[in-house]
JSON list of C-alpha atoms in Angstrom, two decimals:
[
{"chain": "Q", "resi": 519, "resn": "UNK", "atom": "CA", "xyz": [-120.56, -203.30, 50.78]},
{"chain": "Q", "resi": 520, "resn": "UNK", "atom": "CA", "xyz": [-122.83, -200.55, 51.76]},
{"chain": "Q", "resi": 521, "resn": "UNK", "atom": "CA", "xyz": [-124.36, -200.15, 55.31]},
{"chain": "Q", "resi": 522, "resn": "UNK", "atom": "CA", "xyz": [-127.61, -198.59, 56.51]},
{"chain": "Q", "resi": 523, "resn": "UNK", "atom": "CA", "xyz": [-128.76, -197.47, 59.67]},
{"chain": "Q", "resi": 524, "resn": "UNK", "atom": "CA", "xyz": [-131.97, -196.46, 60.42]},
{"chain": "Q", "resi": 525, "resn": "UNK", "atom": "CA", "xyz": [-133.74, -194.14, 63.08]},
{"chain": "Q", "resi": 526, "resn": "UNK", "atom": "CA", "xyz": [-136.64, -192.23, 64.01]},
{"chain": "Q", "resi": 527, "resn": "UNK", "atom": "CA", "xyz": [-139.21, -194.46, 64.65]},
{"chain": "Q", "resi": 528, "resn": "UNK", "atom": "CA", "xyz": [-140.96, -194.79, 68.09]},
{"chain": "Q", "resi": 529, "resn": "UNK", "atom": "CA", "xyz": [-145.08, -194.35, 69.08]},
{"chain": "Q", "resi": 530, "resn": "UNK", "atom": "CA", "xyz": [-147.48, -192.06, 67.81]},
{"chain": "Q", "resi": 531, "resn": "UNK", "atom": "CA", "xyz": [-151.24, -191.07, 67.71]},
{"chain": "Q", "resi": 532, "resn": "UNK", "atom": "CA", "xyz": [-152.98, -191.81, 65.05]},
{"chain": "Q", "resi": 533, "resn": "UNK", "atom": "CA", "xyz": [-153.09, -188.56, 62.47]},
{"chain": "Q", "resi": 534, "resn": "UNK", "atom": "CA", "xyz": [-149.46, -187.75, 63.63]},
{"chain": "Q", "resi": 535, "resn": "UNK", "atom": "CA", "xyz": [-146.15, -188.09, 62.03]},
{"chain": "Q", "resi": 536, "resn": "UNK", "atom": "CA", "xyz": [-142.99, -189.48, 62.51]},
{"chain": "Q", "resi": 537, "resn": "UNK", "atom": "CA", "xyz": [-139.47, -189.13, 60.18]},
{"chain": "Q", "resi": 538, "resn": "UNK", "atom": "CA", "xyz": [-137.37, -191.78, 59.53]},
{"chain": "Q", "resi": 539, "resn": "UNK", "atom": "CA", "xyz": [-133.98, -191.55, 58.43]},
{"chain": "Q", "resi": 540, "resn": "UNK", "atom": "CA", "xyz": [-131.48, -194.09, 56.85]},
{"chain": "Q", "resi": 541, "resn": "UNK", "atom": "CA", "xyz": [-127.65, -192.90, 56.75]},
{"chain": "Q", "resi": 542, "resn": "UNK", "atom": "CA", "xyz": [-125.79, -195.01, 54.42]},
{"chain": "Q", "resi": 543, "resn": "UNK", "atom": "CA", "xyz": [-121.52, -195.59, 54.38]},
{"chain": "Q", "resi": 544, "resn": "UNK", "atom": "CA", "xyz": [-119.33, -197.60, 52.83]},
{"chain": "Q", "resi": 545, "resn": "UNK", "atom": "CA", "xyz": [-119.47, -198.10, 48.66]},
{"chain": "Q", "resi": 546, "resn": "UNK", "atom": "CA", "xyz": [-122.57, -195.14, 48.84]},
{"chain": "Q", "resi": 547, "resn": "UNK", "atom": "CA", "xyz": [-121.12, -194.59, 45.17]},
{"chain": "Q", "resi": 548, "resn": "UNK", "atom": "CA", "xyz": [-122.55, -198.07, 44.13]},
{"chain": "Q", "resi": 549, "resn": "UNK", "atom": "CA", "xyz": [-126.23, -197.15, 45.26]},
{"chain": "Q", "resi": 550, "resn": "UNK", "atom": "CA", "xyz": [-128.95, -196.96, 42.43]},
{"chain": "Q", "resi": 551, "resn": "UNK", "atom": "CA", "xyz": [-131.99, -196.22, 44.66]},
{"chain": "Q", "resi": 552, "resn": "UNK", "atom": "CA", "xyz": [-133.10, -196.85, 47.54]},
{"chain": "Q", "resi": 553, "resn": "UNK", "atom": "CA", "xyz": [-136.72, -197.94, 49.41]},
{"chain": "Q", "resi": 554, "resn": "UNK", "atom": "CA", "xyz": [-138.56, -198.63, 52.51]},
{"chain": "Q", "resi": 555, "resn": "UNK", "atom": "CA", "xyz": [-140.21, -201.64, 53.13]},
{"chain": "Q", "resi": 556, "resn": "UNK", "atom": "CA", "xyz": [-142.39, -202.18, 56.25]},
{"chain": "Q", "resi": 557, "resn": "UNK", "atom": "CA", "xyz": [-143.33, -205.69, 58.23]},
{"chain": "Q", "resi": 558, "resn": "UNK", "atom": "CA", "xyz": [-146.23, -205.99, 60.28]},
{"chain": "Q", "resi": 559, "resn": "UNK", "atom": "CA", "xyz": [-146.59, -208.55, 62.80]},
{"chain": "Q", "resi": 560, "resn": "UNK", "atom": "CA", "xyz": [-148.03, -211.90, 61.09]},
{"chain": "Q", "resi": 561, "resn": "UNK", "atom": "CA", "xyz": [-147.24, -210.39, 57.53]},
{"chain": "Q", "resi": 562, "resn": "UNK", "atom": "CA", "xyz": [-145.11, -210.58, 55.12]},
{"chain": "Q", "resi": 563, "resn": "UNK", "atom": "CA", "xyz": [-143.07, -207.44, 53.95]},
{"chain": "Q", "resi": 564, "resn": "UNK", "atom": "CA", "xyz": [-144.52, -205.04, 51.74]},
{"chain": "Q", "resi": 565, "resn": "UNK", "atom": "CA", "xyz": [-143.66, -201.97, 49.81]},
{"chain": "Q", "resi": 566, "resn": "UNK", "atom": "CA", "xyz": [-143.35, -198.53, 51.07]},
{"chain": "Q", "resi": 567, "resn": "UNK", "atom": "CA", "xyz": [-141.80, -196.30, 49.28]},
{"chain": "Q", "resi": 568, "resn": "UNK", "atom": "CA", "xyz": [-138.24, -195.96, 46.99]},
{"chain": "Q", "resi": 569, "resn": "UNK", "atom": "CA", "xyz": [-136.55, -193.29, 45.57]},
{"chain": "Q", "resi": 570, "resn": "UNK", "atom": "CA", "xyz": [-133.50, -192.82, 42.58]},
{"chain": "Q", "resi": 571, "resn": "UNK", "atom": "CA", "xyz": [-130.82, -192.18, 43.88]},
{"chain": "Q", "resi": 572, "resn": "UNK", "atom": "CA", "xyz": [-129.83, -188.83, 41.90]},
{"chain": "Q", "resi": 573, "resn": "UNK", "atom": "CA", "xyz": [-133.68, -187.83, 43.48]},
{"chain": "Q", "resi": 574, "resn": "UNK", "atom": "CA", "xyz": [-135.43, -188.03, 39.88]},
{"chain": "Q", "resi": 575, "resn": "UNK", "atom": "CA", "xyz": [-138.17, -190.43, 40.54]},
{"chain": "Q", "resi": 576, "resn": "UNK", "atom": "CA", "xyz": [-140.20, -191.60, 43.44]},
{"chain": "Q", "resi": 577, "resn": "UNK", "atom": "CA", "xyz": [-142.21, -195.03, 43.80]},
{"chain": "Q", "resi": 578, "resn": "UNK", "atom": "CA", "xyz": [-145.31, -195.03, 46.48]},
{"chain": "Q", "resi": 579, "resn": "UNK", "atom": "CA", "xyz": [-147.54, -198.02, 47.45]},
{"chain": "Q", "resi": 580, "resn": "UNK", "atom": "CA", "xyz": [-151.12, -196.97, 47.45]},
{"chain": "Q", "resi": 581, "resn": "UNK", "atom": "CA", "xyz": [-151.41, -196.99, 50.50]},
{"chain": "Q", "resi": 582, "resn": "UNK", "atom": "CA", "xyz": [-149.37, -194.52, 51.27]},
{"chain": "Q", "resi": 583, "resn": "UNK", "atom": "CA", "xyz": [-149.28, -192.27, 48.75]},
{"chain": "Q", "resi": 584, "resn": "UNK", "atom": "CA", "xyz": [-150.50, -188.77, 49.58]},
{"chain": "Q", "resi": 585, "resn": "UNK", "atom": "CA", "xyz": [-149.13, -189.31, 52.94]},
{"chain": "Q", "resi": 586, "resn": "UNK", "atom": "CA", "xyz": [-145.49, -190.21, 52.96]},
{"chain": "Q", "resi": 587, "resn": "UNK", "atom": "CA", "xyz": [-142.84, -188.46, 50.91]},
{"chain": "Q", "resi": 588, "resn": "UNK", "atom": "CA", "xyz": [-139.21, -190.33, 50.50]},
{"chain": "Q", "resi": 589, "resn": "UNK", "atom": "CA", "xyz": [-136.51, -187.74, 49.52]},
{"chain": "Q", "resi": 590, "resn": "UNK", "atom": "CA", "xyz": [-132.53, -188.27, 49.45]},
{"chain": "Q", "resi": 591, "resn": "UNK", "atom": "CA", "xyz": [-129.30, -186.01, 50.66]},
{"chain": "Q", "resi": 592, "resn": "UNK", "atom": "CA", "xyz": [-126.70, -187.23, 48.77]},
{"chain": "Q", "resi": 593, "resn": "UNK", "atom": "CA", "xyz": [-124.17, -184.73, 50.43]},
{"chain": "Q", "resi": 594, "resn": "UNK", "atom": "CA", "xyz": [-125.16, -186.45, 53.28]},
{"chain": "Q", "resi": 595, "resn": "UNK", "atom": "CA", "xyz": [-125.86, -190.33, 51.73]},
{"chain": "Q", "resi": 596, "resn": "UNK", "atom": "CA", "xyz": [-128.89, -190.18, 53.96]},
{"chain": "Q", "resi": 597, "resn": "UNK", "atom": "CA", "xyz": [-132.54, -191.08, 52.41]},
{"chain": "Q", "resi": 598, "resn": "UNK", "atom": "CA", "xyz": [-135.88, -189.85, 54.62]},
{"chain": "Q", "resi": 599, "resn": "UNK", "atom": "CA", "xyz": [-139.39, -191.09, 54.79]},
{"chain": "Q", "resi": 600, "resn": "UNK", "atom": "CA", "xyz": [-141.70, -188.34, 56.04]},
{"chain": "Q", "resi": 601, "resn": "UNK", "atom": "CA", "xyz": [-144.75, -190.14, 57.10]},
{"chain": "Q", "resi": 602, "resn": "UNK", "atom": "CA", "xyz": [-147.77, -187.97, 57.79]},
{"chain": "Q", "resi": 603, "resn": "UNK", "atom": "CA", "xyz": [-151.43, -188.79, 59.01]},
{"chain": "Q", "resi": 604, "resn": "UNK", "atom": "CA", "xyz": [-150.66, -191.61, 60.45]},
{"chain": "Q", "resi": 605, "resn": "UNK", "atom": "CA", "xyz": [-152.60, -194.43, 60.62]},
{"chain": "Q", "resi": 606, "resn": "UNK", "atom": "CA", "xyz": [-152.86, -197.86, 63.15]},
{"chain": "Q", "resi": 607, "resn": "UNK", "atom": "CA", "xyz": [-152.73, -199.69, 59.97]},
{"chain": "Q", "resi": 608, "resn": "UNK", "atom": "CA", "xyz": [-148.84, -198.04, 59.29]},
{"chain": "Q", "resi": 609, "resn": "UNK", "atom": "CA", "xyz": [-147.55, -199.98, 62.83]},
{"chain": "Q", "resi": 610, "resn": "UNK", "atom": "CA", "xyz": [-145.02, -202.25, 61.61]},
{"chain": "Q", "resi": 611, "resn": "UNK", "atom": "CA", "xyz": [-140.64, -202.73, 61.79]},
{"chain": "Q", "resi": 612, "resn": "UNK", "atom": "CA", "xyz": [-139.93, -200.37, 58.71]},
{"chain": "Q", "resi": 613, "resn": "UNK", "atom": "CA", "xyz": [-136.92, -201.43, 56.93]},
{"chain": "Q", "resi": 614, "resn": "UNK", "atom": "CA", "xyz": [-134.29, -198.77, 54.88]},
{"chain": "Q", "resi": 615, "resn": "UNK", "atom": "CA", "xyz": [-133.00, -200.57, 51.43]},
{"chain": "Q", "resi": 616, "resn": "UNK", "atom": "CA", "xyz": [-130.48, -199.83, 48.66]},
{"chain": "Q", "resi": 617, "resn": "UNK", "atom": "CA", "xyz": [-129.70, -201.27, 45.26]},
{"chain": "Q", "resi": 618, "resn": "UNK", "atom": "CA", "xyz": [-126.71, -201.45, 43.31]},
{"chain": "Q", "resi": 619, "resn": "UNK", "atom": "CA", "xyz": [-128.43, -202.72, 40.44]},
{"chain": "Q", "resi": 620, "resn": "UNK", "atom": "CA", "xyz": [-129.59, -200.28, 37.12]},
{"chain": "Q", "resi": 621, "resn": "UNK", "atom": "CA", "xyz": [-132.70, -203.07, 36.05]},
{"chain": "Q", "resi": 622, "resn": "UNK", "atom": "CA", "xyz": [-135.55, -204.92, 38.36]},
{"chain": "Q", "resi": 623, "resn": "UNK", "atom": "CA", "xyz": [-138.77, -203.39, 39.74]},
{"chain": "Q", "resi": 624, "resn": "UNK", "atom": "CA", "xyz": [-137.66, -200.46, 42.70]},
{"chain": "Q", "resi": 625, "resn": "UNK", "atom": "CA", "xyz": [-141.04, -202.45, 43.99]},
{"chain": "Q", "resi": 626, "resn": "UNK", "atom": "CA", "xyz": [-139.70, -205.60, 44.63]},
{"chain": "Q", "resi": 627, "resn": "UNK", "atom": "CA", "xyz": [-137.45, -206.41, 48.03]},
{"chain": "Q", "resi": 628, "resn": "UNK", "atom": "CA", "xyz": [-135.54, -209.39, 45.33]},
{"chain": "Q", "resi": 629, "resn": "UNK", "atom": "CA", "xyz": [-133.97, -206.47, 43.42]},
{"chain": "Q", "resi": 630, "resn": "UNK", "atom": "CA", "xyz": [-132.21, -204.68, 46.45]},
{"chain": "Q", "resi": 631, "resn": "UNK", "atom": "CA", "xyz": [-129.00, -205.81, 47.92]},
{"chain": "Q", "resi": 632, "resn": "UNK", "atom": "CA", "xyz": [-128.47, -204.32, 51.59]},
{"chain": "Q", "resi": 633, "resn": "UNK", "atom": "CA", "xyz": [-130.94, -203.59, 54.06]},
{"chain": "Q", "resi": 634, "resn": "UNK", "atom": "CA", "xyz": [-130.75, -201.96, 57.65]},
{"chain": "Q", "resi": 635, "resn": "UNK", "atom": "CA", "xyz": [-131.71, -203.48, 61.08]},
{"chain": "Q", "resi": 636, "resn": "UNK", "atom": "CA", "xyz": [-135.12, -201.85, 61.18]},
{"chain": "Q", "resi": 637, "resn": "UNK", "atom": "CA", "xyz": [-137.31, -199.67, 63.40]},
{"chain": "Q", "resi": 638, "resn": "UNK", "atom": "CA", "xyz": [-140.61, -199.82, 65.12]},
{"chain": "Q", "resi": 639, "resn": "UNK", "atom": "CA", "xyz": [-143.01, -197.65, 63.91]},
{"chain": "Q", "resi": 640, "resn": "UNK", "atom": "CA", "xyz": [-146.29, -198.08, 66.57]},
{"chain": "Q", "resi": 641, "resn": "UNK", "atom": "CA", "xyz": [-149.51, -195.95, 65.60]},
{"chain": "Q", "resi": 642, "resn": "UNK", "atom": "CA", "xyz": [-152.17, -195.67, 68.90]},
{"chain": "Q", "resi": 643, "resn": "UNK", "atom": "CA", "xyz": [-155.63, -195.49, 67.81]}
]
């Protein structure tokens, strides 16, 4: 079993930024990559961003991309989303994931196997 906490999250002005963290225990050894998802009230939960494990290859949803960066510390089993020019449309519960698994989309929330408690990410216009 692997467990994930998350933190950083909280209330910002639009064009800020925020950092989320994820620190992962337990089997870390078993983790393929990991991702962020993000839920919006009334929506269902979309993609973010993931990230291999080892650091090789990053995944961004379009809307995103250009403004967040995932990035690992595997010293530390801790994976980060730096989210940057914020926008009102990014206010959501934002969700760490990991994957044991070596096949499946990184894109798809089927194909990972533990997920954190989430935290509120709130962007003021």
């Amino acid at each position: 079993q692997v467990q994930l906490v998350e933190s950083g999250g909280g209330l910002v002005q639009a064009g800020g930024s925020l950092r989320l963290s994820c620190a992962a225990s337990g089997r870390t050894f078993s983790i393929t990559r990991t991702g962020w998802f993000r839920q919006a009230p009334g929506k269902e939960r979309e993609f973010v961003a993931a990230i291999v494990w080892s650091g090789s290859t990053t995944y961004y949803a379009n809307s995103v991309k250009g403004r967040f960066t995932i990035s690992t510390d595997n010293a530390k089993n801790t994976v980060s989303l730096q989210m940057n020019s914020l926008k009102p449309e990014d206010t959501a519960v934002y969700y760490c994931a990991a994957s044991g698994r070596s096949y499946g989309s990184s894109l798809i929330s089927d194909n990972y196997d533990y997920w954190g408690q989430g935290t509120q990410v709130t962007v003021s216009s």
